[in-house]
PDB file of C-alpha atoms in Angstrom:
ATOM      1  CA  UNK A   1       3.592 -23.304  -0.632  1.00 86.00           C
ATOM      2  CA  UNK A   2       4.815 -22.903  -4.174  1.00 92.00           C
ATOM      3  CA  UNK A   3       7.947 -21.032  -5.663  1.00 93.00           C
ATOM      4  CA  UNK A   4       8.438 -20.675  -9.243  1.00 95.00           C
ATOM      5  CA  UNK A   5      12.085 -19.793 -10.613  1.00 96.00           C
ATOM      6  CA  UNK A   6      13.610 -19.746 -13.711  1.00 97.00           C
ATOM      7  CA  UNK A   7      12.448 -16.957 -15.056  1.00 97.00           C
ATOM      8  CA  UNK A   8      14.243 -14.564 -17.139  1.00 97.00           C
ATOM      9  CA  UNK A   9      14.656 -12.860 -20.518  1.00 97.00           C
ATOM     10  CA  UNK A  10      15.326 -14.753 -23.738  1.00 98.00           C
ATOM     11  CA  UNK A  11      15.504 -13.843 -27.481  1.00 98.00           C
ATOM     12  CA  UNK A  12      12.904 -14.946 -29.837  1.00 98.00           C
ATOM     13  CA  UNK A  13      13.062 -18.484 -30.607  1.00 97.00           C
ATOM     14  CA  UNK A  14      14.940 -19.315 -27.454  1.00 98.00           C
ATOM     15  CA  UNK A  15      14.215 -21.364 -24.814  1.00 98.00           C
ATOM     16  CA  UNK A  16      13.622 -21.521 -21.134  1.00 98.00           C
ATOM     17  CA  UNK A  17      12.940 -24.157 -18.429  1.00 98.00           C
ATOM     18  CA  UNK A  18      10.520 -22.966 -15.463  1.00 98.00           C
ATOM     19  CA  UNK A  19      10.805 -24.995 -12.112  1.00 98.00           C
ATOM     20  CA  UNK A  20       7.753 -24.898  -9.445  1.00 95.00           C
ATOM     21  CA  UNK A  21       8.863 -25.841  -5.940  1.00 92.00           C
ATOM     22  CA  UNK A  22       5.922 -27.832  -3.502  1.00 88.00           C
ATOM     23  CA  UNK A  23       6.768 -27.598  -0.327  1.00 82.00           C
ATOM     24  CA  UNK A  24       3.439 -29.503   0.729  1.00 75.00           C
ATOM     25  CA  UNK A  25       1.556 -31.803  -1.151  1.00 66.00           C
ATOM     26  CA  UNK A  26      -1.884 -32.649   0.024  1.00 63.00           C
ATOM     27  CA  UNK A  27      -5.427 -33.834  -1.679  1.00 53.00           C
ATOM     28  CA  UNK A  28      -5.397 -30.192  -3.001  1.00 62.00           C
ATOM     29  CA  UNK A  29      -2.879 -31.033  -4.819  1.00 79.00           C
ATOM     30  CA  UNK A  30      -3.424 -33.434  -7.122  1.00 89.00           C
ATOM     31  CA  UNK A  31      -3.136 -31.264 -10.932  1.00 94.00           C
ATOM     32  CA  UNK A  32      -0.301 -28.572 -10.616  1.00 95.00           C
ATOM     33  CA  UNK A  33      -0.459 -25.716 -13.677  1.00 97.00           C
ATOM     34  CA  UNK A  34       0.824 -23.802 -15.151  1.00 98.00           C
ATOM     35  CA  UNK A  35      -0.461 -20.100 -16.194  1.00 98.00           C
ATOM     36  CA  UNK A  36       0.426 -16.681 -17.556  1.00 98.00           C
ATOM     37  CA  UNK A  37      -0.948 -13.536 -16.976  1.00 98.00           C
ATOM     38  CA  UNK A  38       0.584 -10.495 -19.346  1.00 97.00           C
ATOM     39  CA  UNK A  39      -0.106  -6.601 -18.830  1.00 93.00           C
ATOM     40  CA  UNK A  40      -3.789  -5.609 -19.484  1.00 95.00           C
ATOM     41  CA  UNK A  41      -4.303  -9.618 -20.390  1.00 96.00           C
ATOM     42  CA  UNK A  42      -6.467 -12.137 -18.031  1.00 97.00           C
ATOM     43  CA  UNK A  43      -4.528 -14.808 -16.389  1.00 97.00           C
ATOM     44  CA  UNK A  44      -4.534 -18.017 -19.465  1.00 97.00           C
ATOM     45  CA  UNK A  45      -3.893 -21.347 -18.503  1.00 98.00           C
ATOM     46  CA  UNK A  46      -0.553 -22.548 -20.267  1.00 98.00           C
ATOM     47  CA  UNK A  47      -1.110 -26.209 -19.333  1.00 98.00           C
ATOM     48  CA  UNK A  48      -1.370 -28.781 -16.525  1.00 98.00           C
ATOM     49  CA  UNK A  49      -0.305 -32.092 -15.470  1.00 97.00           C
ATOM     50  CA  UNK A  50      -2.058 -34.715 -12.922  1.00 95.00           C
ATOM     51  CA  UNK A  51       0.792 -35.886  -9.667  1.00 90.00           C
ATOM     52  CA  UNK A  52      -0.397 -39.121  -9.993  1.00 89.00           C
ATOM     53  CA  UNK A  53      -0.673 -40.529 -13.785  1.00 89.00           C
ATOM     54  CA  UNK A  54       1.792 -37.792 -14.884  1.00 93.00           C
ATOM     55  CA  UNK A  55      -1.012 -36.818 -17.907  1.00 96.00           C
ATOM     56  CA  UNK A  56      -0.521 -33.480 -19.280  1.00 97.00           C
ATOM     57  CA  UNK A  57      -2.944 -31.153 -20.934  1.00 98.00           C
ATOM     58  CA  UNK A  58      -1.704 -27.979 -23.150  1.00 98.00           C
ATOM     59  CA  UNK A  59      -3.286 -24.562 -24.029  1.00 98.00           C
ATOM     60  CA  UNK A  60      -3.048 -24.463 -28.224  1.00 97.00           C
ATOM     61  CA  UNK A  61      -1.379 -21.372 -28.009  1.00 96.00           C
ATOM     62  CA  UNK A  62       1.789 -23.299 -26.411  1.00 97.00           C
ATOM     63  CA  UNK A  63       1.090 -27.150 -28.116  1.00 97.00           C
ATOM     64  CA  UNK A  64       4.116 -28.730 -29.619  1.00 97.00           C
ATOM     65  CA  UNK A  65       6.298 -25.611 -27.981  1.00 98.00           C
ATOM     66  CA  UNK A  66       5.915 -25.843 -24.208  1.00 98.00           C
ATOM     67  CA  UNK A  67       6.173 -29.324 -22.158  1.00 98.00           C
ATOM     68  CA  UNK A  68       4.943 -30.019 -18.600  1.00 98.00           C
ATOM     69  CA  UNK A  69       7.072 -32.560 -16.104  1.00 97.00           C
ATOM     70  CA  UNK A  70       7.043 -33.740 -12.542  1.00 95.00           C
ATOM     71  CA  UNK A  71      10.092 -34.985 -10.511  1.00 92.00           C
ATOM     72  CA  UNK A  72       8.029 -36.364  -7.645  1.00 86.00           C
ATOM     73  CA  UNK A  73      11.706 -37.040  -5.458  1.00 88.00           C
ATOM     74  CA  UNK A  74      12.385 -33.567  -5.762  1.00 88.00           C
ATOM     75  CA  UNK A  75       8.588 -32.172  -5.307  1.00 88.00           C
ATOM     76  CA  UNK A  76       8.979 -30.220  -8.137  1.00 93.00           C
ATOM     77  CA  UNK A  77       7.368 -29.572 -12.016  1.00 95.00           C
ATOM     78  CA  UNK A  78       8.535 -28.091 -14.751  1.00 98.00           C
ATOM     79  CA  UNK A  79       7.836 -25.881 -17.920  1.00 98.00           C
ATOM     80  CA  UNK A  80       9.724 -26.366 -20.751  1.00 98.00           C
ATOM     81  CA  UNK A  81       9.317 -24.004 -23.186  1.00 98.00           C
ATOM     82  CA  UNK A  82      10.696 -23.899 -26.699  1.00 98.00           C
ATOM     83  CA  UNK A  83      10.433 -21.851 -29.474  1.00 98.00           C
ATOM     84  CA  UNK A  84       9.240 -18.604 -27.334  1.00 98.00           C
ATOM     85  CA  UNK A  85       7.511 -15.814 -29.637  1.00 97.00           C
ATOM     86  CA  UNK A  86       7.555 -12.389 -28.131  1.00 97.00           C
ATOM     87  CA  UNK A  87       3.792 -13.357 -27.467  1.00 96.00           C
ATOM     88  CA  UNK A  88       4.876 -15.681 -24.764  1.00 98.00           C
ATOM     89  CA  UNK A  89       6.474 -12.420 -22.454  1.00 98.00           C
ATOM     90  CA  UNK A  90       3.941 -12.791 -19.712  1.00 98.00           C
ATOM     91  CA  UNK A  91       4.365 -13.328 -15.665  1.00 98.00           C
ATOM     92  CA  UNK A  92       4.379 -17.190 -15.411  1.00 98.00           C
ATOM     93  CA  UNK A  93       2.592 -18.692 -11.934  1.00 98.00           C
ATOM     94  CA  UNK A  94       2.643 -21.979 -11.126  1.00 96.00           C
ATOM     95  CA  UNK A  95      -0.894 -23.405  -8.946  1.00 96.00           C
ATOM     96  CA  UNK A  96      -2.070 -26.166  -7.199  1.00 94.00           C
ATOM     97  CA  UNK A  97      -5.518 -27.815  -7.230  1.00 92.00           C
ATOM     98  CA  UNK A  98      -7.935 -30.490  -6.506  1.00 90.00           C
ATOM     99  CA  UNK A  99      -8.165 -31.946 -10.443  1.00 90.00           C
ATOM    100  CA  UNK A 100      -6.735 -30.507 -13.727  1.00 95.00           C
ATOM    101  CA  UNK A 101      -8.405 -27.709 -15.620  1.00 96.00           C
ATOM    102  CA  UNK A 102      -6.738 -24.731 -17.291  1.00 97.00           C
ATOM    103  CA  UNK A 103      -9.086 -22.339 -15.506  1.00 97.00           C
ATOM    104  CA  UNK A 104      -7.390 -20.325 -12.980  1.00 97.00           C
ATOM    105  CA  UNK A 105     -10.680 -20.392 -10.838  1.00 96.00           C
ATOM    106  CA  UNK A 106      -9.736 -24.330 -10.527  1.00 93.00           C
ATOM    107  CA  UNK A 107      -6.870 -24.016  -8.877  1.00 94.00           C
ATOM    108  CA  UNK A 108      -6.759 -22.626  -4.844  1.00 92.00           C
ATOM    109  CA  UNK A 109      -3.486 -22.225  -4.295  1.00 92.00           C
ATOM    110  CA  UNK A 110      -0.675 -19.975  -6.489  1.00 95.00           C
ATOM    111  CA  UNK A 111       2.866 -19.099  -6.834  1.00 95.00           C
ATOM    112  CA  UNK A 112       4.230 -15.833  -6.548  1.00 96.00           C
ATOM    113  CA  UNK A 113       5.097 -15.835 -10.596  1.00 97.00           C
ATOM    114  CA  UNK A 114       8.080 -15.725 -12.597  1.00 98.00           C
ATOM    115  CA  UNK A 115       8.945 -13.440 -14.912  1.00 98.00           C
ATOM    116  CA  UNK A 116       9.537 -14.258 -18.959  1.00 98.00           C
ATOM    117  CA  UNK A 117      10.725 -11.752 -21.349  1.00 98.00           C
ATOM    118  CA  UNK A 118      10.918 -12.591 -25.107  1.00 98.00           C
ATOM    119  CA  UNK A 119      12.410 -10.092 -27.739  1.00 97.00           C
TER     120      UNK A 119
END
């Protein structure tokens, strides 16, 4: 089971830090990511991160802005996002899956999504 928090809205150039709850690791679970999914848009991957080596892969769109992290003692990872643009509003979902890919089709289990707001 996953549960996102930290949602919320934010002005323009603010930031905002995203936490993703696992309540049950397993080999399905090796790459947690991160995606977004705005109105009328297709769900985009935002980035990823593999539990083991702790390597992180980023969308462009969010490079240099947004940073993926793992607190294994807590069973948790985080999105750090900088610098939001009103282009980053979107629902945010956190996933689990068997290796890292920012394809949503990758990635079997989901979140129930967090919303972000940027004005």
């Amino acid at each position: 089971q996953l549960v996102e928090s930290g949602g919320g809205s934010v002005q323009a150039g603010g930031s905002l830090r995203l936490s993703c709850a696992v309540t049950d690791y397993t080999a399905s679970s090796n790459c947690m990511g991160w995606f977004r999914q705005a109105p009328g848009k297709e769900r985009e991957g935002v980035g990823n991160i593999g539990r083991i080596g702790g390597r992180t892969s980023y969308a462009d769109s969010v490079k240099g802005r947004f940073t993926i992290s793992q607190d294994k003692s807590k069973n948790a990872v985080y999105l750090q996002m900088n610098s939001l643009e009103p282009e980053d509003t979107a629902m945010y979902y956190c996933a689990a899956g068997s290796w890292c890919s920012l394809r949503p089709a990758q990635y079997p289990y989901w979140g129930q999504g967090t919303q972000v707001t940027v004005s």
